[in-house]
Amino acid sequence: MSDRHEHSHPHHHRHGVRHRLSHLLTPHSHETADKVDPALESSARGMRALWVSLAVLGVTALAQALVVAVSGSVALLGDTVHNTADALTAVPLGIAFVLGRRAATRRFTYGYGRAEDLAGLVIVLTIAASAAFAGWTAIDRLLDPRPVQQVPAVAVAALVGFAGNEWVARYRIRVGRAIGSAALVADGLHARTDGFTSLAVLLGAGGSALGWHLADPIVGLAITAAIALVLRDAAREVFRRVMDAVDPALVDRAEAALTEVPGVRAVGELRLRWIGHRLRAEVAVVVDGAVTVREAHRIAVDAEHALLHAVPRLTAALVHADPEPVPGEADPHLALAHHTPA
């Protein structure tokens, strides 16, 4: 028997850290005024994070670009290009968050949450392109060394780059983890690496001030290597999300919650998947085969309710109730065996 429930449970659909703490410390409420759509709220938080960080990184990149124009520092150029690319990643993510708000249709029956995962792929490609550009520019300057002008200005620009990127990194990672957005977390990690590469530019400026002209392109290559590292981490995170990977601890948590539901004799197949920054679950539970259809339905509803409480950012669950096996009775799923891939 299959049981589909996608209605709202106001007391487990709270949003944000403050609401989750409130959920633990205050009684549950079923008042209409308390019903908040978590998908819309989390998308709104993601949009705010994107536009605020876009403004901060845009100002940072502009300030650095002005210094690049007068100094000729390729290390600072690489940092500026990377900051600009990081700021522009707000565009595909913003589009994804807007699409994710759209209701499901008969063609896109799960909605448009996957657009966020596609945006993550765009971000990974953007990081890769900025790494290639920074590396190529550094190698060109390594083969043709030139002195860096306005070294103090380069040093100040490097500090500005670090401050801007670290602030944006903390903000994006915090919001991304709060709403369950792998793409936004990846973007935050990207920004954090940019901050450390800005400090590397400071080292290059120091070397240039001491007359070592190769310091600037060598730091540029170090920045390229740092970008490659964050590319690896971001690509791994986005790849896992696209492949429907979840934290095994979430599966353990879901199973533990289901076993506590009265009437559930055992937990069968359990699957979790991310759709954007929202989780969905599909699970089979074993119930007493002698209960009525109405009673089995009640158990399935209780199981879904338990899941929605136990698993953060879970918005819907499909619960299937299987009768407990009886010795000598044929498996009711045998009719489906020939549809199972070999």
mmCIF file of C-alpha atoms in Angstrom:
data_model
loop_
_atom_site.group_PDB
_atom_site.id
_atom_site.type_symbol
_atom_site.label_atom_id
_atom_site.label_comp_id
_atom_site.label_asym_id
_atom_site.label_seq_id
_atom_site.Cartn_x
_atom_site.Cartn_y
_atom_site.Cartn_z
ATOM 1 C CA MET A 1 0.000 0.000 0.000
ATOM 2 C CA SER A 2 1.376 3.373 -0.958
ATOM 3 C CA ASP A 3 0.862 6.541 1.012
ATOM 4 C CA ARG A 4 1.673 9.958 -0.471
ATOM 5 C CA HIS A 5 1.792 12.966 1.839
ATOM 6 C CA GLU A 6 3.115 16.361 0.833
ATOM 7 C CA HIS A 7 1.086 18.551 3.153
ATOM 8 C CA SER A 8 2.614 21.028 5.576
ATOM 9 C CA HIS A 9 3.467 20.219 9.184
ATOM 10 C CA PRO A 10 4.035 23.633 10.719
ATOM 11 C CA HIS A 11 5.930 22.459 13.762
ATOM 12 C CA HIS A 12 8.730 20.720 11.846
ATOM 13 C CA HIS A 13 8.964 23.144 8.947
ATOM 14 C CA ARG A 14 10.520 25.950 10.921
ATOM 15 C CA HIS A 15 13.335 27.796 9.198
ATOM 16 C CA GLY A 16 16.703 29.018 10.440
ATOM 17 C CA VAL A 17 18.785 28.254 13.492
ATOM 18 C CA ARG A 18 16.640 30.393 15.808
ATOM 19 C CA HIS A 19 13.472 28.585 14.781
ATOM 20 C CA ARG A 20 15.066 25.151 15.144
ATOM 21 C CA LEU A 21 16.148 26.038 18.688
ATOM 22 C CA SER A 22 12.649 27.379 19.357
ATOM 23 C CA HIS A 23 11.248 24.103 18.038
ATOM 24 C CA LEU A 24 13.204 22.202 20.654
ATOM 25 C CA LEU A 25 12.300 24.506 23.538
ATOM 26 C CA THR A 26 8.637 25.371 22.911
ATOM 27 C CA PRO A 27 5.449 23.350 22.484
ATOM 28 C CA HIS A 28 4.314 22.442 18.960
ATOM 29 C CA SER A 29 1.677 24.635 17.367
ATOM 30 C CA HIS A 30 -0.893 23.795 14.731
ATOM 31 C CA GLU A 31 -2.195 27.338 14.266
ATOM 32 C CA THR A 32 -2.701 28.490 10.670
ATOM 33 C CA ALA A 33 -0.598 31.572 11.290
ATOM 34 C CA ASP A 34 2.390 29.340 12.073
ATOM 35 C CA LYS A 35 2.389 27.623 8.670
ATOM 36 C CA VAL A 36 5.506 28.767 6.798
ATOM 37 C CA ASP A 37 6.649 27.388 3.459
ATOM 38 C CA PRO A 38 10.266 26.327 4.161
ATOM 39 C CA ALA A 39 11.164 26.093 0.470
ATOM 40 C CA LEU A 40 10.221 29.711 -0.187
ATOM 41 C CA GLU A 41 11.925 30.898 2.993
ATOM 42 C CA SER A 42 15.164 29.025 2.312
ATOM 43 C CA SER A 43 15.222 30.262 -1.293
ATOM 44 C CA ALA A 44 14.724 33.821 -0.042
ATOM 45 C CA ARG A 45 17.638 33.418 2.375
ATOM 46 C CA GLY A 46 19.776 32.037 -0.437
ATOM 47 C CA MET A 47 18.897 34.998 -2.663
ATOM 48 C CA ARG A 48 19.799 37.479 0.072
ATOM 49 C CA ALA A 49 23.135 35.740 0.595
ATOM 50 C CA LEU A 50 23.857 35.879 -3.129
ATOM 51 C CA TRP A 51 23.087 39.528 -3.667
ATOM 52 C CA VAL A 52 24.847 40.723 -0.514
ATOM 53 C CA SER A 53 27.981 38.728 -1.377
ATOM 54 C CA LEU A 54 27.780 39.881 -5.008
ATOM 55 C CA ALA A 55 27.870 43.505 -3.846
ATOM 56 C CA VAL A 56 30.790 42.937 -1.451
ATOM 57 C CA LEU A 57 32.869 40.971 -3.962
ATOM 58 C CA GLY A 58 32.007 43.399 -6.755
ATOM 59 C CA VAL A 59 33.384 46.323 -4.778
ATOM 60 C CA THR A 60 36.441 44.258 -3.795
ATOM 61 C CA ALA A 61 37.180 43.209 -7.391
ATOM 62 C CA LEU A 62 36.729 46.763 -8.684
ATOM 63 C CA ALA A 63 39.199 48.126 -6.141
ATOM 64 C CA GLN A 64 41.712 45.439 -7.050
ATOM 65 C CA ALA A 65 41.245 45.987 -10.793
ATOM 66 C CA LEU A 66 42.173 49.649 -10.405
ATOM 67 C CA VAL A 67 45.406 48.655 -8.660
ATOM 68 C CA VAL A 68 46.169 46.024 -11.335
ATOM 69 C CA ALA A 69 45.907 48.721 -14.006
ATOM 70 C CA VAL A 70 48.611 50.850 -12.389
ATOM 71 C CA SER A 71 50.838 48.094 -10.961
ATOM 72 C CA GLY A 72 50.933 45.363 -13.609
ATOM 73 C CA SER A 73 50.931 42.649 -10.904
ATOM 74 C CA VAL A 74 49.919 39.293 -12.407
ATOM 75 C CA ALA A 75 49.445 37.831 -8.943
ATOM 76 C CA LEU A 76 46.907 40.540 -8.148
ATOM 77 C CA LEU A 77 45.408 40.099 -11.623
ATOM 78 C CA GLY A 78 44.816 36.402 -10.928
ATOM 79 C CA ASP A 79 43.239 37.261 -7.595
ATOM 80 C CA THR A 80 41.040 39.911 -9.218
ATOM 81 C CA VAL A 81 39.880 37.584 -11.983
ATOM 82 C CA HIS A 82 39.031 34.932 -9.430
ATOM 83 C CA ASN A 83 37.134 37.424 -7.258
ATOM 84 C CA THR A 84 35.201 38.620 -10.301
ATOM 85 C CA ALA A 85 34.335 35.044 -11.273
ATOM 86 C CA ASP A 86 33.280 34.325 -7.706
ATOM 87 C CA ALA A 87 30.982 37.342 -7.705
ATOM 88 C CA LEU A 88 29.441 36.365 -11.034
ATOM 89 C CA THR A 89 28.553 32.888 -9.768
ATOM 90 C CA ALA A 90 25.682 34.656 -8.009
ATOM 91 C CA VAL A 91 23.964 34.853 -11.398
ATOM 92 C CA PRO A 92 23.415 31.111 -12.080
ATOM 93 C CA LEU A 93 22.669 30.480 -8.409
ATOM 94 C CA GLY A 94 20.161 33.322 -8.348
ATOM 95 C CA ILE A 95 18.428 31.899 -11.428
ATOM 96 C CA ALA A 96 18.366 28.482 -9.759
ATOM 97 C CA PHE A 97 16.803 29.821 -6.565
ATOM 98 C CA VAL A 98 14.128 31.648 -8.573
ATOM 99 C CA LEU A 99 13.367 28.514 -10.594
ATOM 100 C CA GLY A 100 13.276 26.438 -7.430
ATOM 101 C CA ARG A 101 10.307 28.482 -6.198
ATOM 102 C CA ARG A 102 8.156 27.409 -9.129
ATOM 103 C CA ALA A 103 5.491 24.827 -8.472
ATOM 104 C CA ALA A 104 5.769 21.309 -9.864
ATOM 105 C CA THR A 105 4.080 20.658 -13.204
ATOM 106 C CA ARG A 106 2.904 17.578 -15.076
ATOM 107 C CA ARG A 107 6.240 17.596 -16.936
ATOM 108 C CA PHE A 108 8.501 18.547 -14.006
ATOM 109 C CA THR A 109 6.673 16.538 -11.376
ATOM 110 C CA TYR A 110 9.392 17.036 -8.752
ATOM 111 C CA GLY A 111 9.575 20.763 -9.385
ATOM 112 C CA TYR A 112 12.628 22.736 -10.462
ATOM 113 C CA GLY A 113 14.947 22.195 -7.501
ATOM 114 C CA ARG A 114 17.512 20.423 -9.680
ATOM 115 C CA ALA A 115 18.323 23.790 -11.270
ATOM 116 C CA GLU A 116 20.391 24.465 -8.160
ATOM 117 C CA ASP A 117 22.531 21.399 -8.843
ATOM 118 C CA LEU A 118 23.042 22.554 -12.442
ATOM 119 C CA ALA A 119 24.119 25.932 -11.079
ATOM 120 C CA GLY A 120 26.683 24.088 -8.979
ATOM 121 C CA LEU A 121 28.120 22.595 -12.169
ATOM 122 C CA VAL A 122 28.337 26.080 -13.701
ATOM 123 C CA ILE A 123 30.204 27.280 -10.618
ATOM 124 C CA VAL A 124 32.688 24.406 -10.904
ATOM 125 C CA LEU A 125 33.307 25.266 -14.571
ATOM 126 C CA THR A 126 33.767 28.932 -13.637
ATOM 127 C CA ILE A 127 36.364 28.015 -11.024
ATOM 128 C CA ALA A 128 38.168 25.845 -13.588
ATOM 129 C CA ALA A 129 38.211 28.674 -16.145
ATOM 130 C CA SER A 130 39.577 31.184 -13.631
ATOM 131 C CA ALA A 131 42.307 28.709 -12.630
ATOM 132 C CA ALA A 132 43.318 28.252 -16.261
ATOM 133 C CA PHE A 133 43.458 32.009 -16.870
ATOM 134 C CA ALA A 134 45.432 32.739 -13.690
ATOM 135 C CA GLY A 135 47.910 29.943 -14.473
ATOM 136 C CA TRP A 136 48.426 31.021 -18.076
ATOM 137 C CA THR A 137 49.027 34.659 -17.031
ATOM 138 C CA ALA A 138 51.514 33.648 -14.325
ATOM 139 C CA ILE A 139 53.504 31.396 -16.680
ATOM 140 C CA ASP A 140 53.639 34.163 -19.295
ATOM 141 C CA ARG A 141 55.054 36.592 -16.723
ATOM 142 C CA LEU A 142 57.456 33.945 -15.419
ATOM 143 C CA LEU A 143 58.911 33.639 -18.930
ATOM 144 C CA ASP A 144 58.994 37.407 -19.340
ATOM 145 C CA PRO A 145 59.654 38.935 -15.879
ATOM 146 C CA ARG A 146 58.796 42.595 -15.332
ATOM 147 C CA PRO A 147 58.954 44.716 -12.182
ATOM 148 C CA VAL A 148 55.740 45.423 -10.281
ATOM 149 C CA GLN A 149 54.839 49.084 -9.897
ATOM 150 C CA GLN A 150 53.059 50.670 -6.922
ATOM 151 C CA VAL A 151 53.944 47.836 -4.541
ATOM 152 C CA PRO A 152 52.291 49.467 -1.469
ATOM 153 C CA ALA A 153 49.018 49.772 -3.392
ATOM 154 C CA VAL A 154 49.241 46.085 -4.345
ATOM 155 C CA ALA A 155 49.731 45.175 -0.683
ATOM 156 C CA VAL A 156 46.673 47.197 0.373
ATOM 157 C CA ALA A 157 44.607 45.668 -2.442
ATOM 158 C CA ALA A 158 45.643 42.199 -1.256
ATOM 159 C CA LEU A 159 44.415 42.948 2.276
ATOM 160 C CA VAL A 160 41.148 44.325 0.896
ATOM 161 C CA GLY A 161 40.733 41.134 -1.139
ATOM 162 C CA PHE A 162 41.294 38.944 1.907
ATOM 163 C CA ALA A 163 38.840 40.867 4.094
ATOM 164 C CA GLY A 164 36.095 40.906 1.452
ATOM 165 C CA ASN A 165 36.437 37.243 0.575
ATOM 166 C CA GLU A 166 36.578 35.963 4.142
ATOM 167 C CA TRP A 167 33.437 37.889 5.073
ATOM 168 C CA VAL A 168 31.602 36.533 2.027
ATOM 169 C CA ALA A 169 32.883 32.990 2.667
ATOM 170 C CA ARG A 170 31.572 32.945 6.237
ATOM 171 C CA TYR A 171 28.230 34.359 5.145
ATOM 172 C CA ARG A 172 27.695 31.981 2.216
ATOM 173 C CA ILE A 173 28.779 28.869 4.105
ATOM 174 C CA ARG A 174 26.580 29.720 7.081
ATOM 175 C CA VAL A 175 23.488 30.322 4.947
ATOM 176 C CA GLY A 176 24.254 27.403 2.616
ATOM 177 C CA ARG A 177 24.454 24.953 5.508
ATOM 178 C CA ALA A 178 21.351 26.409 7.124
ATOM 179 C CA ILE A 179 19.220 25.875 4.007
ATOM 180 C CA GLY A 180 20.989 22.720 2.788
ATOM 181 C CA SER A 181 22.407 24.215 -0.434
ATOM 182 C CA ALA A 182 25.537 22.379 -1.593
ATOM 183 C CA ALA A 183 26.027 24.910 -4.383
ATOM 184 C CA LEU A 184 26.022 27.849 -1.965
ATOM 185 C CA VAL A 185 28.421 26.074 0.414
ATOM 186 C CA ALA A 186 30.720 25.314 -2.542
ATOM 187 C CA ASP A 187 30.569 28.983 -3.476
ATOM 188 C CA GLY A 188 31.507 29.915 0.081
ATOM 189 C CA LEU A 189 34.508 27.589 0.067
ATOM 190 C CA HIS A 190 35.472 29.145 -3.238
ATOM 191 C CA ALA A 191 35.405 32.610 -1.652
ATOM 192 C CA ARG A 192 37.450 31.436 1.339
ATOM 193 C CA THR A 193 40.223 30.194 -0.938
ATOM 194 C CA ASP A 194 40.146 33.547 -2.712
ATOM 195 C CA GLY A 195 40.859 35.199 0.622
ATOM 196 C CA PHE A 196 43.976 33.137 1.225
ATOM 197 C CA THR A 197 45.157 33.734 -2.327
ATOM 198 C CA SER A 198 44.844 37.460 -1.608
ATOM 199 C CA LEU A 199 47.271 36.996 1.277
ATOM 200 C CA ALA A 200 49.600 35.218 -1.146
ATOM 201 C CA VAL A 201 49.509 38.356 -3.302
ATOM 202 C CA LEU A 202 50.764 40.217 -0.228
ATOM 203 C CA LEU A 203 53.792 37.904 -0.127
ATOM 204 C CA GLY A 204 54.420 38.528 -3.811
ATOM 205 C CA ALA A 205 54.317 42.265 -3.213
ATOM 206 C CA GLY A 206 56.866 41.866 -0.421
ATOM 207 C CA GLY A 207 59.191 39.921 -2.713
ATOM 208 C CA SER A 208 58.859 42.547 -5.440
ATOM 209 C CA ALA A 209 59.647 45.276 -2.941
ATOM 210 C CA LEU A 210 62.897 43.444 -2.168
ATOM 211 C CA GLY A 211 63.771 43.381 -5.866
ATOM 212 C CA TRP A 212 62.862 39.748 -6.594
ATOM 213 C CA HIS A 213 60.859 40.148 -9.800
ATOM 214 C CA LEU A 214 59.992 36.438 -10.016
ATOM 215 C CA ALA A 215 58.080 36.631 -6.725
ATOM 216 C CA ASP A 216 54.961 38.010 -8.421
ATOM 217 C CA PRO A 217 54.552 35.262 -11.097
ATOM 218 C CA ILE A 218 55.531 32.519 -8.619
ATOM 219 C CA VAL A 219 52.787 33.698 -6.266
ATOM 220 C CA GLY A 220 50.482 33.740 -9.286
ATOM 221 C CA LEU A 221 51.243 30.040 -9.830
ATOM 222 C CA ALA A 222 50.635 29.358 -6.129
ATOM 223 C CA ILE A 223 47.242 31.033 -6.464
ATOM 224 C CA THR A 224 46.500 28.786 -9.429
ATOM 225 C CA ALA A 225 47.331 25.729 -7.315
ATOM 226 C CA ALA A 226 45.050 26.987 -4.525
ATOM 227 C CA ILE A 227 42.224 27.489 -7.000
ATOM 228 C CA ALA A 228 42.773 23.937 -8.248
ATOM 229 C CA LEU A 229 42.377 22.618 -4.690
ATOM 230 C CA VAL A 230 39.087 24.406 -4.129
ATOM 231 C CA LEU A 231 38.011 23.208 -7.566
ATOM 232 C CA ARG A 232 38.558 19.630 -6.414
ATOM 233 C CA ASP A 233 36.527 20.114 -3.235
ATOM 234 C CA ALA A 234 33.703 21.980 -4.954
ATOM 235 C CA ALA A 235 33.528 19.451 -7.793
ATOM 236 C CA ARG A 236 33.360 16.561 -5.331
ATOM 237 C CA GLU A 237 30.532 18.212 -3.372
ATOM 238 C CA VAL A 238 28.506 19.061 -6.464
ATOM 239 C CA PHE A 239 29.125 15.637 -8.037
ATOM 240 C CA ARG A 240 27.826 13.913 -4.912
ATOM 241 C CA ARG A 241 24.708 16.055 -4.944
ATOM 242 C CA VAL A 242 24.047 15.408 -8.634
ATOM 243 C CA MET A 243 24.469 11.671 -7.980
ATOM 244 C CA ASP A 244 21.895 11.807 -5.138
ATOM 245 C CA ALA A 245 24.464 11.166 -2.410
ATOM 246 C CA VAL A 246 23.404 11.926 1.168
ATOM 247 C CA ASP A 247 25.167 11.813 4.491
ATOM 248 C CA PRO A 248 24.830 8.216 5.789
ATOM 249 C CA ALA A 249 24.116 9.702 9.223
ATOM 250 C CA LEU A 250 20.828 11.027 7.830
ATOM 251 C CA VAL A 251 19.858 7.495 6.777
ATOM 252 C CA ASP A 252 20.706 6.193 10.260
ATOM 253 C CA ARG A 253 18.686 8.991 11.802
ATOM 254 C CA ALA A 254 15.682 8.241 9.602
ATOM 255 C CA GLU A 255 15.811 4.507 10.368
ATOM 256 C CA ALA A 256 16.035 5.165 14.098
ATOM 257 C CA ALA A 257 13.007 7.464 13.963
ATOM 258 C CA LEU A 258 10.954 4.939 11.995
ATOM 259 C CA THR A 259 11.677 2.082 14.391
ATOM 260 C CA GLU A 260 10.148 4.174 17.206
ATOM 261 C CA VAL A 261 6.808 4.537 15.402
ATOM 262 C CA PRO A 262 4.054 2.365 17.002
ATOM 263 C CA GLY A 263 2.927 -0.273 14.542
ATOM 264 C CA VAL A 264 6.156 -0.355 12.500
ATOM 265 C CA ARG A 265 7.576 -3.863 12.835
ATOM 266 C CA ALA A 266 10.629 -3.263 10.628
ATOM 267 C CA VAL A 267 12.102 -0.783 8.161
ATOM 268 C CA GLY A 268 12.626 -2.000 4.615
ATOM 269 C CA GLU A 269 14.130 -0.049 1.734
ATOM 270 C CA LEU A 270 14.883 3.563 2.641
ATOM 271 C CA ARG A 271 16.016 6.166 0.132
ATOM 272 C CA LEU A 272 16.803 9.851 0.563
ATOM 273 C CA ARG A 273 17.594 12.316 -2.200
ATOM 274 C CA TRP A 274 18.291 16.006 -2.470
ATOM 275 C CA ILE A 275 16.325 18.127 -4.925
ATOM 276 C CA GLY A 276 18.075 21.458 -4.736
ATOM 277 C CA HIS A 277 18.293 22.233 -1.028
ATOM 278 C CA ARG A 278 15.296 20.080 -0.079
ATOM 279 C CA LEU A 279 15.223 16.418 0.855
ATOM 280 C CA ARG A 280 12.670 13.793 -0.181
ATOM 281 C CA ALA A 281 12.335 10.290 1.230
ATOM 282 C CA GLU A 282 10.954 6.991 -0.031
ATOM 283 C CA VAL A 283 10.605 4.167 2.469
ATOM 284 C CA ALA A 284 8.908 0.816 2.953
ATOM 285 C CA VAL A 285 7.830 -0.126 6.466
ATOM 286 C CA VAL A 286 6.618 -3.527 7.639
ATOM 287 C CA VAL A 287 3.314 -3.613 9.530
ATOM 288 C CA ASP A 288 1.093 -6.334 10.951
ATOM 289 C CA GLY A 289 -0.612 -7.997 7.976
ATOM 290 C CA ALA A 290 -3.841 -8.400 9.943
ATOM 291 C CA VAL A 291 -4.503 -4.662 10.410
ATOM 292 C CA THR A 292 -7.096 -2.850 8.312
ATOM 293 C CA VAL A 293 -6.207 -0.630 5.390
ATOM 294 C CA ARG A 294 -7.223 2.366 7.487
ATOM 295 C CA GLU A 295 -4.918 1.331 10.310
ATOM 296 C CA ALA A 296 -2.015 0.693 7.927
ATOM 297 C CA HIS A 297 -2.637 4.155 6.490
ATOM 298 C CA ARG A 298 -2.472 5.676 9.968
ATOM 299 C CA ILE A 299 0.857 3.942 10.624
ATOM 300 C CA ALA A 300 2.212 5.256 7.329
ATOM 301 C CA VAL A 301 1.160 8.803 8.244
ATOM 302 C CA ASP A 302 2.799 8.468 11.656
ATOM 303 C CA ALA A 303 5.968 7.181 9.978
ATOM 304 C CA GLU A 304 6.062 10.154 7.631
ATOM 305 C CA HIS A 305 5.444 12.506 10.536
ATOM 306 C CA ALA A 306 8.347 10.971 12.456
ATOM 307 C CA LEU A 307 10.638 11.365 9.443
ATOM 308 C CA LEU A 308 9.726 15.007 8.979
ATOM 309 C CA HIS A 309 10.643 15.644 12.613
ATOM 310 C CA ALA A 310 13.856 13.629 12.569
ATOM 311 C CA VAL A 311 15.492 14.562 9.253
ATOM 312 C CA PRO A 312 16.476 18.212 8.748
ATOM 313 C CA ARG A 313 15.201 19.848 5.553
ATOM 314 C CA LEU A 314 13.015 16.876 4.643
ATOM 315 C CA THR A 315 9.914 18.276 2.936
ATOM 316 C CA ALA A 316 8.091 15.163 1.712
ATOM 317 C CA ALA A 317 8.086 11.404 2.222
ATOM 318 C CA LEU A 318 6.477 8.535 0.355
ATOM 319 C CA VAL A 319 5.757 5.700 2.800
ATOM 320 C CA HIS A 320 4.800 2.217 1.579
ATOM 321 C CA ALA A 321 3.353 -0.246 4.076
ATOM 322 C CA ASP A 322 4.227 -3.932 3.552
ATOM 323 C CA PRO A 323 2.460 -6.726 5.482
ATOM 324 C CA GLU A 324 4.662 -8.722 7.822
ATOM 325 C CA PRO A 325 5.632 -12.035 6.135
ATOM 326 C CA VAL A 326 3.712 -15.140 7.162
ATOM 327 C CA PRO A 327 5.440 -18.560 6.959
ATOM 328 C CA GLY A 328 4.377 -20.376 3.792
ATOM 329 C CA GLU A 329 2.837 -17.284 2.213
ATOM 330 C CA ALA A 330 4.206 -16.186 -1.169
ATOM 331 C CA ASP A 331 5.983 -12.863 -1.342
ATOM 332 C CA PRO A 332 3.402 -10.368 -2.701
ATOM 333 C CA HIS A 333 6.177 -8.622 -4.637
ATOM 334 C CA LEU A 334 6.951 -11.656 -6.805
ATOM 335 C CA ALA A 335 4.749 -10.254 -9.561
ATOM 336 C CA LEU A 336 7.284 -7.413 -9.895
ATOM 337 C CA ALA A 337 10.375 -9.641 -10.040
ATOM 338 C CA HIS A 338 10.579 -9.727 -13.828
ATOM 339 C CA HIS A 339 10.760 -5.902 -13.871
ATOM 340 C CA THR A 340 13.880 -5.876 -11.694
ATOM 341 C CA PRO A 341 17.139 -5.395 -13.691
ATOM 342 C CA ALA A 342 19.412 -8.415 -13.665
#
